[in-house]
Amino acid sequence: MGKSSKDKRDIYYRLAKEQGYRARSAYKLLQINQEFDLFTGVKNIVDLCAAPGSWSQVLSKEFKDKDCKIVAVDLQEMAPLEGVICIQGDITKESTANEIIKHFDKADLVICDGAPDVTGLHDMDEYIQAQLLLAAFNITSHVLKRGGTFLAKIFRGKDMSLLVAQMNTFFKEVYICKPRSSRDSSIESFILCRDYSPPEDYRPTFIDPLLDYKYTTEYVLAPFVACGDINDYDADQTYPTEEGYKFIEPIQPPINPPYKSFLDKRRN
Ligand SMILES: C[S@@+](CC[C@H](N)C(=O)[O-])C[C@H]1O[C@@H](n2cnc3c(N)ncnc32)[C@H](O)[C@@H]1O
């Protein structure tokens, strides 16, 4: 899709064109790095959800001629970049984590600018983004070394304290930041987590109820329960029908079989 004239007036859009970055997002990573010094002492880096590749371009420039490895992952195919190993893969899959760690033992830094296609419904977008963040953290827990750093895009909701508390169980320092180049009108922010220190007994797993989990255990289907009095007329009825009001024997809501056997078991 062509860019609107509003996009073309945007300073970071023009700067990206001038400086050869594939997207204006490059400046978000550059500015976060200016503020938090992400790159010092780093050798192995993973760029999750990397296409079209402006963050990987920043990394490729920064680490040019240095003894380090950069692995970029995206669902979409990415045009090659000097010094960057590109993997086409889904970050919710264990196979992608295995692909990444083929290239080095553990990463010092994992960054993720992943975003789903937004719907414009903020609650929905925030929820889907949170699922992607969960996937990004999950894969990070497989590839990040102790002491490492994780940076990821989030959609800022009303209350960030739960997310910060959750991340704090795995990282010693957690910050929420919004670089200058991130549009004011966007609910996007970034979570920066430093000093990865998972609990001693923590074993990373892809078996997660929201991702790969197979629901094989016994379950109960609750019957549909209507609100209000089941013997009453329909709430929408505002005028008599041709035959006039008729009293019809109320129909009990069906109890479906799994629920019935559940009740029978409890009664016995
Ligand atoms: C905003 S773009 C990333 C821009 C990139 N950081 C850059 O600077 O060019 C978001 C990317 O997330 C990717 N993505 C979304 N879900 C993904 C998933 N499950 N696995 C891998 N990539 C995913 C999309 O394909 C898209 O390319």
Short mmCIF file of C-alpha atoms and ligand atoms in Angstrom, two decimals:
data_model
loop_
_atom_site.label_atom_id
_atom_site.label_comp_id
_atom_site.label_asym_id
_atom_site.label_seq_id
_atom_site.Cartn_x
_atom_site.Cartn_y
_atom_site.Cartn_z
CA MET A 1 0.00 0.00 0.00
CA GLY A 2 1.34 3.47 -0.86
CA LYS A 3 2.30 5.83 1.94
CA SER A 4 -0.02 8.77 2.65
CA SER A 5 1.33 12.33 2.56
CA LYS A 6 1.03 12.36 6.38
CA ASP A 7 3.52 9.48 6.53
CA LYS A 8 5.83 11.31 4.15
CA ARG A 9 5.86 14.42 6.38
CA ASP A 10 6.92 12.27 9.32
CA ILE A 11 10.51 13.09 10.26
CA TYR A 12 11.47 9.48 11.06
CA TYR A 13 9.93 8.18 7.85
CA ARG A 14 12.06 10.65 5.85
CA LEU A 15 15.15 9.97 7.92
CA ALA A 16 14.75 6.20 7.37
CA LYS A 17 14.56 6.80 3.60
CA GLU A 18 17.67 9.01 3.72
CA GLN A 19 19.70 6.64 5.86
CA GLY A 20 18.61 3.47 4.04
CA TYR A 21 16.62 1.83 6.83
CA ARG A 22 13.84 -0.50 5.76
CA ALA A 23 11.43 1.00 8.31
CA ARG A 24 11.17 3.99 10.64
CA SER A 25 11.16 1.51 13.58
CA ALA A 26 14.98 1.54 13.40
CA TYR A 27 14.94 4.79 15.40
CA LYS A 28 12.96 3.19 18.22
CA LEU A 29 15.77 0.68 18.81
CA LEU A 30 18.45 3.35 18.36
CA GLN A 31 16.76 5.63 20.90
CA ILE A 32 16.16 2.86 23.45
CA ASN A 33 19.82 1.92 23.09
CA GLN A 34 20.87 5.57 23.61
CA GLU A 35 18.92 5.63 26.85
CA PHE A 36 19.69 2.16 28.20
CA ASP A 37 22.95 1.07 26.51
CA LEU A 38 21.74 -2.33 25.31
CA PHE A 39 24.71 -3.31 23.18
CA THR A 40 27.77 -3.09 25.45
CA GLY A 41 29.36 -6.48 26.08
CA VAL A 42 26.85 -8.31 23.87
CA LYS A 43 27.92 -11.09 21.47
CA ASN A 44 24.91 -13.19 20.54
CA ILE A 45 21.66 -11.47 19.64
CA VAL A 46 18.22 -12.65 18.58
CA ASP A 47 15.85 -10.33 16.73
CA LEU A 48 12.36 -11.82 16.94
CA CYS A 49 9.62 -10.71 14.50
CA ALA A 50 12.31 -8.95 12.55
CA ALA A 51 10.84 -8.31 9.07
CA PRO A 52 11.27 -6.14 7.07
CA GLY A 53 14.51 -5.83 9.02
CA SER A 54 15.25 -2.30 10.23
CA TRP A 55 16.18 -3.46 13.75
CA SER A 56 18.44 -6.10 12.22
CA GLN A 57 20.01 -3.34 10.09
CA VAL A 58 20.78 -1.39 13.27
CA LEU A 59 22.39 -4.52 14.75
CA SER A 60 24.26 -5.32 11.57
CA LYS A 61 25.81 -1.79 11.52
CA GLU A 62 26.55 -1.74 15.24
CA PHE A 63 28.24 -5.16 15.29
CA LYS A 64 29.96 -5.01 11.91
CA ASP A 65 33.42 -6.63 12.06
CA LYS A 66 32.85 -7.67 15.66
CA ASP A 67 32.95 -11.27 16.79
CA CYS A 68 29.22 -11.74 17.33
CA LYS A 69 26.19 -13.52 15.89
CA ILE A 70 22.83 -12.02 14.98
CA VAL A 71 19.85 -14.29 14.30
CA ALA A 72 16.66 -12.74 12.92
CA VAL A 73 13.32 -14.58 12.91
CA ASP A 74 10.02 -13.74 11.24
CA LEU A 75 6.97 -15.46 9.82
CA GLN A 76 7.70 -13.63 6.61
CA GLU A 77 10.69 -14.05 4.38
CA MET A 78 13.25 -11.30 4.96
CA ALA A 79 15.63 -9.86 2.38
CA PRO A 80 19.21 -10.91 3.29
CA LEU A 81 21.37 -8.61 5.43
CA GLU A 82 25.11 -8.68 5.91
CA GLY A 83 26.08 -10.43 9.14
CA VAL A 84 22.52 -11.55 9.93
CA ILE A 85 21.27 -15.15 9.86
CA CYS A 86 17.63 -15.02 8.78
CA ILE A 87 15.20 -17.74 9.85
CA GLN A 88 11.66 -17.89 8.52
CA GLY A 89 9.69 -19.23 11.45
CA ASP A 90 6.92 -18.80 13.97
CA ILE A 91 8.01 -17.64 17.43
CA THR A 92 5.25 -19.69 19.07
CA LYS A 93 6.91 -22.93 17.97
CA GLU A 94 9.55 -24.95 19.84
CA SER A 95 11.13 -25.87 16.48
CA THR A 96 11.99 -22.16 16.02
CA ALA A 97 13.75 -22.06 19.42
CA ASN A 98 15.73 -25.15 18.36
CA GLU A 99 16.64 -23.49 15.05
CA ILE A 100 17.95 -20.44 16.92
CA ILE A 101 20.11 -22.31 19.39
CA LYS A 102 21.74 -24.26 16.56
CA HIS A 103 23.68 -21.04 15.92
CA PHE A 104 24.99 -20.43 19.44
CA ASP A 105 24.73 -21.80 22.89
CA LYS A 106 22.82 -18.91 24.48
CA ALA A 107 21.97 -15.31 23.58
CA ASP A 108 23.00 -12.20 25.52
CA LEU A 109 20.19 -10.07 24.11
CA VAL A 110 16.74 -10.90 22.68
CA ILE A 111 14.70 -8.14 21.09
CA CYS A 112 11.17 -8.43 19.77
CA ASP A 113 9.21 -5.82 17.84
CA GLY A 114 6.45 -8.31 17.03
CA ALA A 115 2.97 -7.08 16.33
CA PRO A 116 -0.15 -8.79 15.03
CA ASP A 117 -2.34 -7.16 12.38
CA VAL A 118 -4.21 -4.59 14.45
CA THR A 119 -8.02 -4.54 14.36
CA GLY A 120 -8.47 -1.04 15.85
CA LEU A 121 -10.38 -2.56 18.79
CA HIS A 122 -7.96 -1.66 21.57
CA ASP A 123 -8.95 -4.39 24.02
CA MET A 124 -8.69 -7.05 21.33
CA ASP A 125 -5.37 -5.68 19.99
CA GLU A 126 -3.95 -5.47 23.49
CA TYR A 127 -4.96 -9.09 24.16
CA ILE A 128 -3.42 -10.44 20.94
CA GLN A 129 -0.26 -8.42 21.54
CA ALA A 130 -0.05 -9.88 25.05
CA GLN A 131 -0.22 -13.39 23.53
CA LEU A 132 2.62 -12.52 21.18
CA LEU A 133 4.62 -11.13 24.10
CA LEU A 134 4.00 -14.38 25.97
CA ALA A 135 5.29 -16.34 22.95
CA ALA A 136 8.31 -14.02 22.72
CA PHE A 137 9.09 -14.48 26.39
CA ASN A 138 8.58 -18.24 26.11
CA ILE A 139 11.08 -18.58 23.30
CA THR A 140 13.42 -16.16 25.11
CA SER A 141 13.39 -18.39 28.18
CA HIS A 142 14.85 -21.14 25.96
CA VAL A 143 17.62 -19.09 24.39
CA LEU A 144 18.62 -16.30 26.81
CA LYS A 145 21.55 -16.75 29.15
CA ARG A 146 21.41 -15.80 32.82
CA GLY A 147 22.12 -12.09 33.18
CA GLY A 148 20.83 -11.42 29.64
CA THR A 149 18.46 -8.70 28.40
CA PHE A 150 14.99 -8.93 26.81
CA LEU A 151 13.34 -6.02 25.02
CA ALA A 152 9.83 -6.37 23.59
CA LYS A 153 7.03 -4.30 22.17
CA ILE A 154 3.86 -4.15 24.26
CA PHE A 155 0.51 -2.44 23.84
CA ARG A 156 0.14 -0.34 26.92
CA GLY A 157 -3.08 -1.12 28.80
CA LYS A 158 -4.61 0.59 31.82
CA ASP A 159 -2.57 -1.32 34.32
CA MET A 160 0.98 -2.33 33.59
CA SER A 161 1.82 -3.35 37.15
CA LEU A 162 0.77 -7.01 36.66
CA LEU A 163 3.02 -7.41 33.61
CA VAL A 164 5.91 -5.71 35.40
CA ALA A 165 5.40 -7.98 38.43
CA GLN A 166 5.32 -11.08 36.19
CA MET A 167 8.52 -10.07 34.42
CA ASN A 168 10.12 -9.23 37.75
CA THR A 169 9.94 -12.90 38.71
CA PHE A 170 12.37 -13.61 35.85
CA PHE A 171 14.42 -10.39 35.59
CA LYS A 172 15.99 -8.20 38.25
CA GLU A 173 15.22 -4.92 36.45
CA VAL A 174 12.08 -4.11 34.45
CA TYR A 175 11.31 -0.81 32.70
CA ILE A 176 8.49 0.37 30.46
CA CYS A 177 9.67 2.90 27.92
CA LYS A 178 8.36 4.77 24.91
CA PRO A 179 11.04 6.20 22.61
CA ARG A 180 10.47 9.61 20.98
CA SER A 181 10.01 8.03 17.56
CA SER A 182 7.07 5.90 18.75
CA ARG A 183 3.97 7.82 17.71
CA ASP A 184 2.06 9.51 20.52
CA SER A 185 -1.20 8.29 19.05
CA SER A 186 -0.06 4.66 19.26
CA ILE A 187 -0.64 2.49 22.35
CA GLU A 188 2.74 0.90 21.64
CA SER A 189 5.43 0.94 24.33
CA PHE A 190 8.38 -1.32 25.08
CA ILE A 191 9.23 -3.47 28.05
CA LEU A 192 12.91 -3.72 28.84
CA CYS A 193 13.92 -6.53 31.18
CA ARG A 194 17.51 -6.83 32.38
CA ASP A 195 19.52 -9.39 34.27
CA TYR A 196 17.66 -12.60 33.47
CA SER A 197 17.47 -14.58 36.71
CA PRO A 198 14.79 -17.27 36.45
CA PRO A 199 13.94 -19.18 39.64
CA GLU A 200 16.47 -22.01 40.17
CA ASP A 201 13.91 -24.75 39.48
CA TYR A 202 12.40 -23.06 36.41
CA ARG A 203 12.42 -25.31 33.33
CA PRO A 204 11.45 -23.54 30.11
CA THR A 205 8.63 -25.35 28.35
CA PHE A 206 6.47 -24.90 25.31
CA ILE A 207 3.61 -26.73 26.97
CA ASP A 208 1.56 -23.70 27.82
CA PRO A 209 -2.22 -23.48 28.03
CA LEU A 210 -2.29 -20.50 25.69
CA LEU A 211 0.06 -21.88 23.10
CA ASP A 212 0.59 -25.59 22.38
CA TYR A 213 -1.37 -27.20 25.22
CA LYS A 214 -3.71 -30.04 24.20
CA TYR A 215 -6.87 -30.13 26.30
CA THR A 216 -7.14 -33.86 26.94
CA THR A 217 -8.41 -33.91 30.53
CA GLU A 218 -12.05 -34.56 31.46
CA TYR A 219 -14.15 -31.45 31.17
CA VAL A 220 -17.65 -30.31 32.01
CA LEU A 221 -19.90 -28.37 29.69
CA ALA A 222 -22.05 -26.02 31.71
CA PRO A 223 -25.62 -25.84 30.39
CA PHE A 224 -26.83 -22.59 28.88
CA VAL A 225 -28.64 -20.64 31.55
CA ALA A 226 -30.99 -17.85 30.55
CA CYS A 227 -31.20 -14.75 32.71
CA GLY A 228 -34.54 -13.86 34.20
CA ASP A 229 -37.62 -15.98 34.76
CA ILE A 230 -37.86 -18.87 32.31
CA ASN A 231 -41.69 -18.85 32.62
CA ASP A 232 -41.98 -15.27 31.41
CA TYR A 233 -42.68 -14.06 27.90
CA ASP A 234 -39.77 -13.15 25.73
CA ALA A 235 -38.35 -9.78 26.76
CA ASP A 236 -38.67 -8.43 23.22
CA GLN A 237 -42.42 -9.12 23.04
CA THR A 238 -44.15 -5.75 22.99
CA TYR A 239 -47.46 -6.56 21.23
CA PRO A 240 -49.82 -9.52 21.10
CA THR A 241 -49.38 -12.06 18.32
CA GLU A 242 -52.34 -12.88 16.01
CA GLU A 243 -53.55 -15.69 18.23
CA GLY A 244 -53.28 -13.51 21.29
CA TYR A 245 -51.13 -14.43 24.26
CA LYS A 246 -50.90 -18.12 24.82
CA PHE A 247 -49.54 -19.85 27.83
CA ILE A 248 -47.08 -22.43 26.70
CA GLU A 249 -45.66 -25.04 29.03
CA PRO A 250 -42.18 -23.74 29.93
CA ILE A 251 -39.43 -25.77 28.39
CA GLN A 252 -36.59 -26.70 30.70
CA PRO A 253 -33.15 -25.91 29.34
CA PRO A 254 -31.58 -29.19 28.15
CA ILE A 255 -28.97 -30.68 30.40
CA ASN A 256 -26.28 -31.90 28.08
CA PRO A 257 -24.76 -35.33 28.65
CA PRO A 258 -21.33 -34.50 30.15
CA TYR A 259 -22.93 -32.19 32.67
CA LYS A 260 -25.58 -34.79 33.53
CA SER A 261 -23.00 -37.49 34.19
CA PHE A 262 -21.03 -34.99 36.27
CA LEU A 263 -24.14 -34.30 38.38
CA ASP A 264 -24.93 -38.01 38.66
CA LYS A 265 -21.38 -38.68 39.86
CA ARG A 266 -21.64 -35.97 42.48
CA ARG A 267 -25.02 -37.23 43.70
CA ASN A 268 -23.70 -40.79 44.23
C1 LIG B 1 6.30 -4.21 13.27
S1 LIG B 1 6.91 -5.56 12.34
C2 LIG B 1 8.57 -5.65 12.87
C3 LIG B 1 9.42 -4.55 12.32
C4 LIG B 1 10.90 -4.81 12.49
N1 LIG B 1 11.33 -4.74 13.88
C5 LIG B 1 11.73 -3.83 11.72
O1 LIG B 1 12.39 -3.01 12.35
O2 LIG B 1 11.72 -3.90 10.50
C6 LIG B 1 6.14 -6.92 13.15
C7 LIG B 1 6.54 -8.29 12.59
O3 LIG B 1 6.06 -9.29 13.49
C8 LIG B 1 5.97 -10.47 12.72
N2 LIG B 1 5.24 -11.52 13.46
C9 LIG B 1 3.98 -11.47 13.97
N3 LIG B 1 3.67 -12.64 14.56
C10 LIG B 1 4.76 -13.46 14.45
C11 LIG B 1 5.06 -14.80 14.86
N4 LIG B 1 4.15 -15.54 15.52
N5 LIG B 1 6.28 -15.32 14.58
C12 LIG B 1 7.19 -14.59 13.90
N6 LIG B 1 6.97 -13.31 13.48
C13 LIG B 1 5.78 -12.75 13.74
C14 LIG B 1 5.24 -10.00 11.47
O4 LIG B 1 5.43 -10.92 10.41
C15 LIG B 1 5.92 -8.65 11.23
O5 LIG B 1 6.94 -8.74 10.27
#
